[in-house]
Each structure stands twice: as structure tokens, then as C-alpha cells.
Amino acid sequence: MSVNSKAEILKTLGDQTRLRVAHLIAASKKSLCVCEIVDALKLPQYRVSKSLVMLRRAGLVDVDRNGTWGYYHPNESEKANASLFEFVKEFCAGEPFDLDIDALDRRLKLREKDKCVVGFVSEKELVKLMRKKGVEV
Amino acid sequence: MSVNSKAEILKTLGDQTRLRVAHLIAASKKSLCVCEIVDALKLPQYRVSKSLVMLRRAGLVDVDRNGTWGYYHPNESEKANASLFEFVKEFCAGEPFDLDIDALDRRLKLREKDKCVVGFVSEKELVKLMRKKGVEV
DNA sequence: TGCCTATATGCTTATATTTGCATATAAGAT
DNA sequence: ATCTTATATGCAAATATAAGCATATAGGCA
């Protein structure tokens, strides 16, 4: 791989939004739906969406589409990515990034049969839905 | 460390010139003098110099100054950097980056008592000096 | 003193990037 | 068919960045 494409990968990760998104995808064992990422990071949808496009262009993530819903996960077809995502996880270990993971984990509790079944939800709605579902808030 | 400064580190590495410079510093066991880097990468001096400033600002490298000469090495005072440089070495392992290492190794043969004693030298001069010194070209 | 040489830096231009907003697309439900 | 919802994208403005060249600084040496 050229010097340029290696640099391009790091540049893509070198942005707050994209790094948080990539870290979430790296750290989560599941494929993540866009609205789950949006809610976990509390960022505008278009920003997450654009970040995902760039991560995809850099060959880092891939998407499984299921109707309108898109599930993002590390792109395993590039075998170098395994260690890259390991690095991202380690590099982002600790305080500020952990909070994203926590928020994601809560949000994932709304899944049914391991699939996302709601779109964006505010914190208030999230709590309401968790109560209704009977999961720990 | 904030999300921002982590992203900043990756952004700093996400540039062809800076990545090549960082890789050279990561892969070399020795502190490298600016002119050695310039010659190994065959890039304009100001470009290498500016790259080093940015790598330093990002906390990645540090310099020991010896008169006009500057010797750059990984900044060990940030303990997270050890694994970061390990990553850079692995990430850049292989073809295009290896050529930089080869060029550096040749250039380092001109050192005396492990110190750089010449400034920029062209390929032609390099060969001449190596012959004069009696080292393998 | 004045001249080299190693390295850093200021300035300019061209180009890229980020952000935000509005809107498009497209699938599903009523 | 229409409405809603999930996701993507086009555009404009503000800002940042990279590249190149010229020049500054500053140490060592004649």
C-alpha cells in the first residue's frame, strides 16, 4: 500500500467526530446502526453520516444494509484492519471515550433480537422506553 | 487526554511527509539529525523541518540540540508514545517505507563516533564519501 | 570580524476540510 | 398514494492546511 493511502487512513482517524465513531465501531462487538451511533455520541445525524462515508472511503468500515437501516462494522476484507482497530481501541482506552461506550451500551438495550428497532431517541425517551421494556435504566 | 488531542496526534501522522519522518524516527534506534532525515527522504529541508515542528507540537518527538545540529527521537516523556511508535512501525512495515529505512541506513554510515558529521549530501557525494571512508557502498 | 552551514520560520498561494443547513432518496407503514 | 422515518448528500461559508520560496537565526570556524 502506498505512503499516501496509509497517511490517508490516519488522517481519516485524525478528526474528533470520526475518531469517536471509529472507536465505537472498534470497541463494539456488534454492527452498529447509524441512529445508535448518533444517539450514543449525541451528534447531528448528518455529521455521523458523513463521518461514516469517509471511514468507508478509507476502507476502514463497511455497511450491511437492511432496508433503510445501515449496520456499520469494521471492514474485515482488509486484513490489516484487524490490528488497526486493535490499536484504535487501545489508543482511545480510558476516560473521554469510555463515556461513549457507556452511552452506546445503554442505547443497545433497546434492541430486539439484536436489531435496532427505534430511530433517534432523546435521553428522556430512552429512559421511558427502557422502563417500558423492563430493562435496567 | 481529551478526544481532541488524541485526534490531533492521528491527524499529525496523517500526512505523507510527517508519516515518513515519524516512521524513520520510530524505526531507527538512534536519534536522527535533520540532515540525515532530509537525505534519507530526499525532501526539501524546510519540509522536513516543518514536519518535525508539528510532530513535536503533537508531543510525538523531542529534540536534543547539539550546537546547530538537532537530534530527533521519540518523546519518551509521554509514556503512551511507546505503543504509538510501535504501532507506527508495524503500520508502515513493508515496501514503500522500507526504502526510506534503507536510505537512512546508508546515510548513517557516514557518522563518526555515532554523530552526524556532514550536512546534506547528494547521492553522488554520499558514494564518494563512503568510498573514502572505506565502508561498503 | 565575517563567512559557512544547519536549522527554523514568515509569507503567500492554492487547495482542502469542517460545519451547518436544507433537501434528497428510498423503504416501510397506513 | 401519501406519510413517516432512516440515512445520505449538495451547497455555501468559514477556516485550516500544504507547498514553495526566501530569509532569519545561530553556532562554529577562518
CSV table of N, CA and C (backbone and C1' of nucleotides) in Angstrom, one decimal, chain A residues 11 15 18 46-47 50 67-68, chain C residues 17-22 26-27:
chain,number,residue,atom,x,y,z
A,11,LYS,N,-5.2,10.1,8.6
A,11,LYS,CA,-5.8,11.4,8.5
A,11,LYS,C,-7.3,11.3,8.8
A,15,ASP,N,-9.7,13.1,13.3
A,15,ASP,CA,-10.8,14.1,13.4
A,15,ASP,C,-11.6,13.6,14.6
A,18,ARG,N,-14.9,11.6,13.7
A,18,ARG,CA,-14.6,10.3,13.0
A,18,ARG,C,-13.9,9.4,14.0
A,46,TYR,N,-26.3,14.2,10.4
A,46,TYR,CA,-25.5,14.4,9.1
A,46,TYR,C,-24.0,14.3,9.4
A,47,ARG,N,-23.7,14.7,10.6
A,47,ARG,CA,-22.2,14.6,10.9
A,47,ARG,C,-21.7,13.2,11.0
A,50,LYS,N,-21.8,11.6,7.5
A,50,LYS,CA,-20.6,12.0,6.7
A,50,LYS,C,-19.4,11.3,7.2
A,67,GLY,N,-32.8,-2.7,4.5
A,67,GLY,CA,-33.8,-1.6,4.2
A,67,GLY,C,-33.2,-0.3,4.4
A,68,THR,N,-33.9,0.6,5.0
A,68,THR,CA,-33.3,1.9,5.3
A,68,THR,C,-32.2,1.9,6.3
C,17,DT,P,-9.0,17.0,2.2
C,17,DT,O5',-9.7,17.8,3.4
C,17,DT,C5',-8.9,18.6,4.3
C,17,DT,C4',-9.8,19.1,5.3
C,17,DT,C3',-11.0,18.3,5.7
C,17,DT,O3',-10.9,18.1,7.1
C,17,DT,C1',-11.6,20.5,5.2
C,18,DT,P,-12.1,17.4,7.9
C,18,DT,O5',-12.9,18.6,8.3
C,18,DT,C5',-12.4,19.6,9.2
C,18,DT,C4',-13.5,20.4,9.7
C,18,DT,C3',-14.7,19.6,10.2
C,18,DT,O3',-15.0,20.1,11.5
C,18,DT,C1',-15.3,21.2,8.5
C,19,DT,P,-16.2,19.6,12.3
C,19,DT,O5',-17.4,20.7,11.8
C,19,DT,C5',-17.1,22.1,12.0
C,19,DT,C4',-18.4,22.8,11.6
C,19,DT,C3',-19.7,22.1,12.0
C,19,DT,O3',-20.3,23.0,12.9
C,19,DT,C1',-19.7,22.7,9.7
C,20,DG,P,-21.6,22.7,13.7
C,20,DG,O5',-22.8,23.2,12.8
C,20,DG,C5',-22.6,24.5,12.2
C,20,DG,C4',-23.7,24.7,11.1
C,20,DG,C3',-25.0,24.1,11.5
C,20,DG,O3',-26.0,25.1,11.6
C,20,DG,C1',-24.4,23.6,9.2
C,21,DC,P,-27.5,24.8,12.0
C,21,DC,O5',-28.2,24.8,10.6
C,21,DC,C5',-28.0,25.9,9.7
C,21,DC,C4',-28.6,25.5,8.3
C,21,DC,C3',-29.9,24.8,8.4
C,21,DC,O3',-30.9,25.6,7.7
C,21,DC,C1',-28.5,23.6,6.9
C,22,DA,P,-32.4,25.2,7.6
C,22,DA,O5',-32.6,24.7,6.2
C,22,DA,C5',-31.9,25.3,5.1
C,22,DA,C4',-32.0,24.4,3.9
C,22,DA,C3',-33.4,23.8,3.7
C,22,DA,O3',-33.7,23.9,2.3
C,22,DA,C1',-31.7,22.1,3.8
C,26,DA,P,-33.1,6.2,-4.6
C,26,DA,O5',-33.1,5.0,-3.5
C,26,DA,C5',-32.7,5.2,-2.2
C,26,DA,C4',-33.7,4.6,-1.3
C,26,DA,C3',-34.8,3.8,-1.9
C,26,DA,O3',-35.1,2.7,-1.1
C,26,DA,C1',-35.7,5.3,-0.5
C,27,DA,P,-35.2,1.2,-1.7
C,27,DA,O5',-35.8,0.4,-0.4
C,27,DA,C5',-35.1,0.5,0.8
C,27,DA,C4',-36.1,0.6,2.0
C,27,DA,C3',-37.3,-0.4,1.8
C,27,DA,O3',-37.3,-1.2,2.9
C,27,DA,C1',-38.0,1.8,2.4
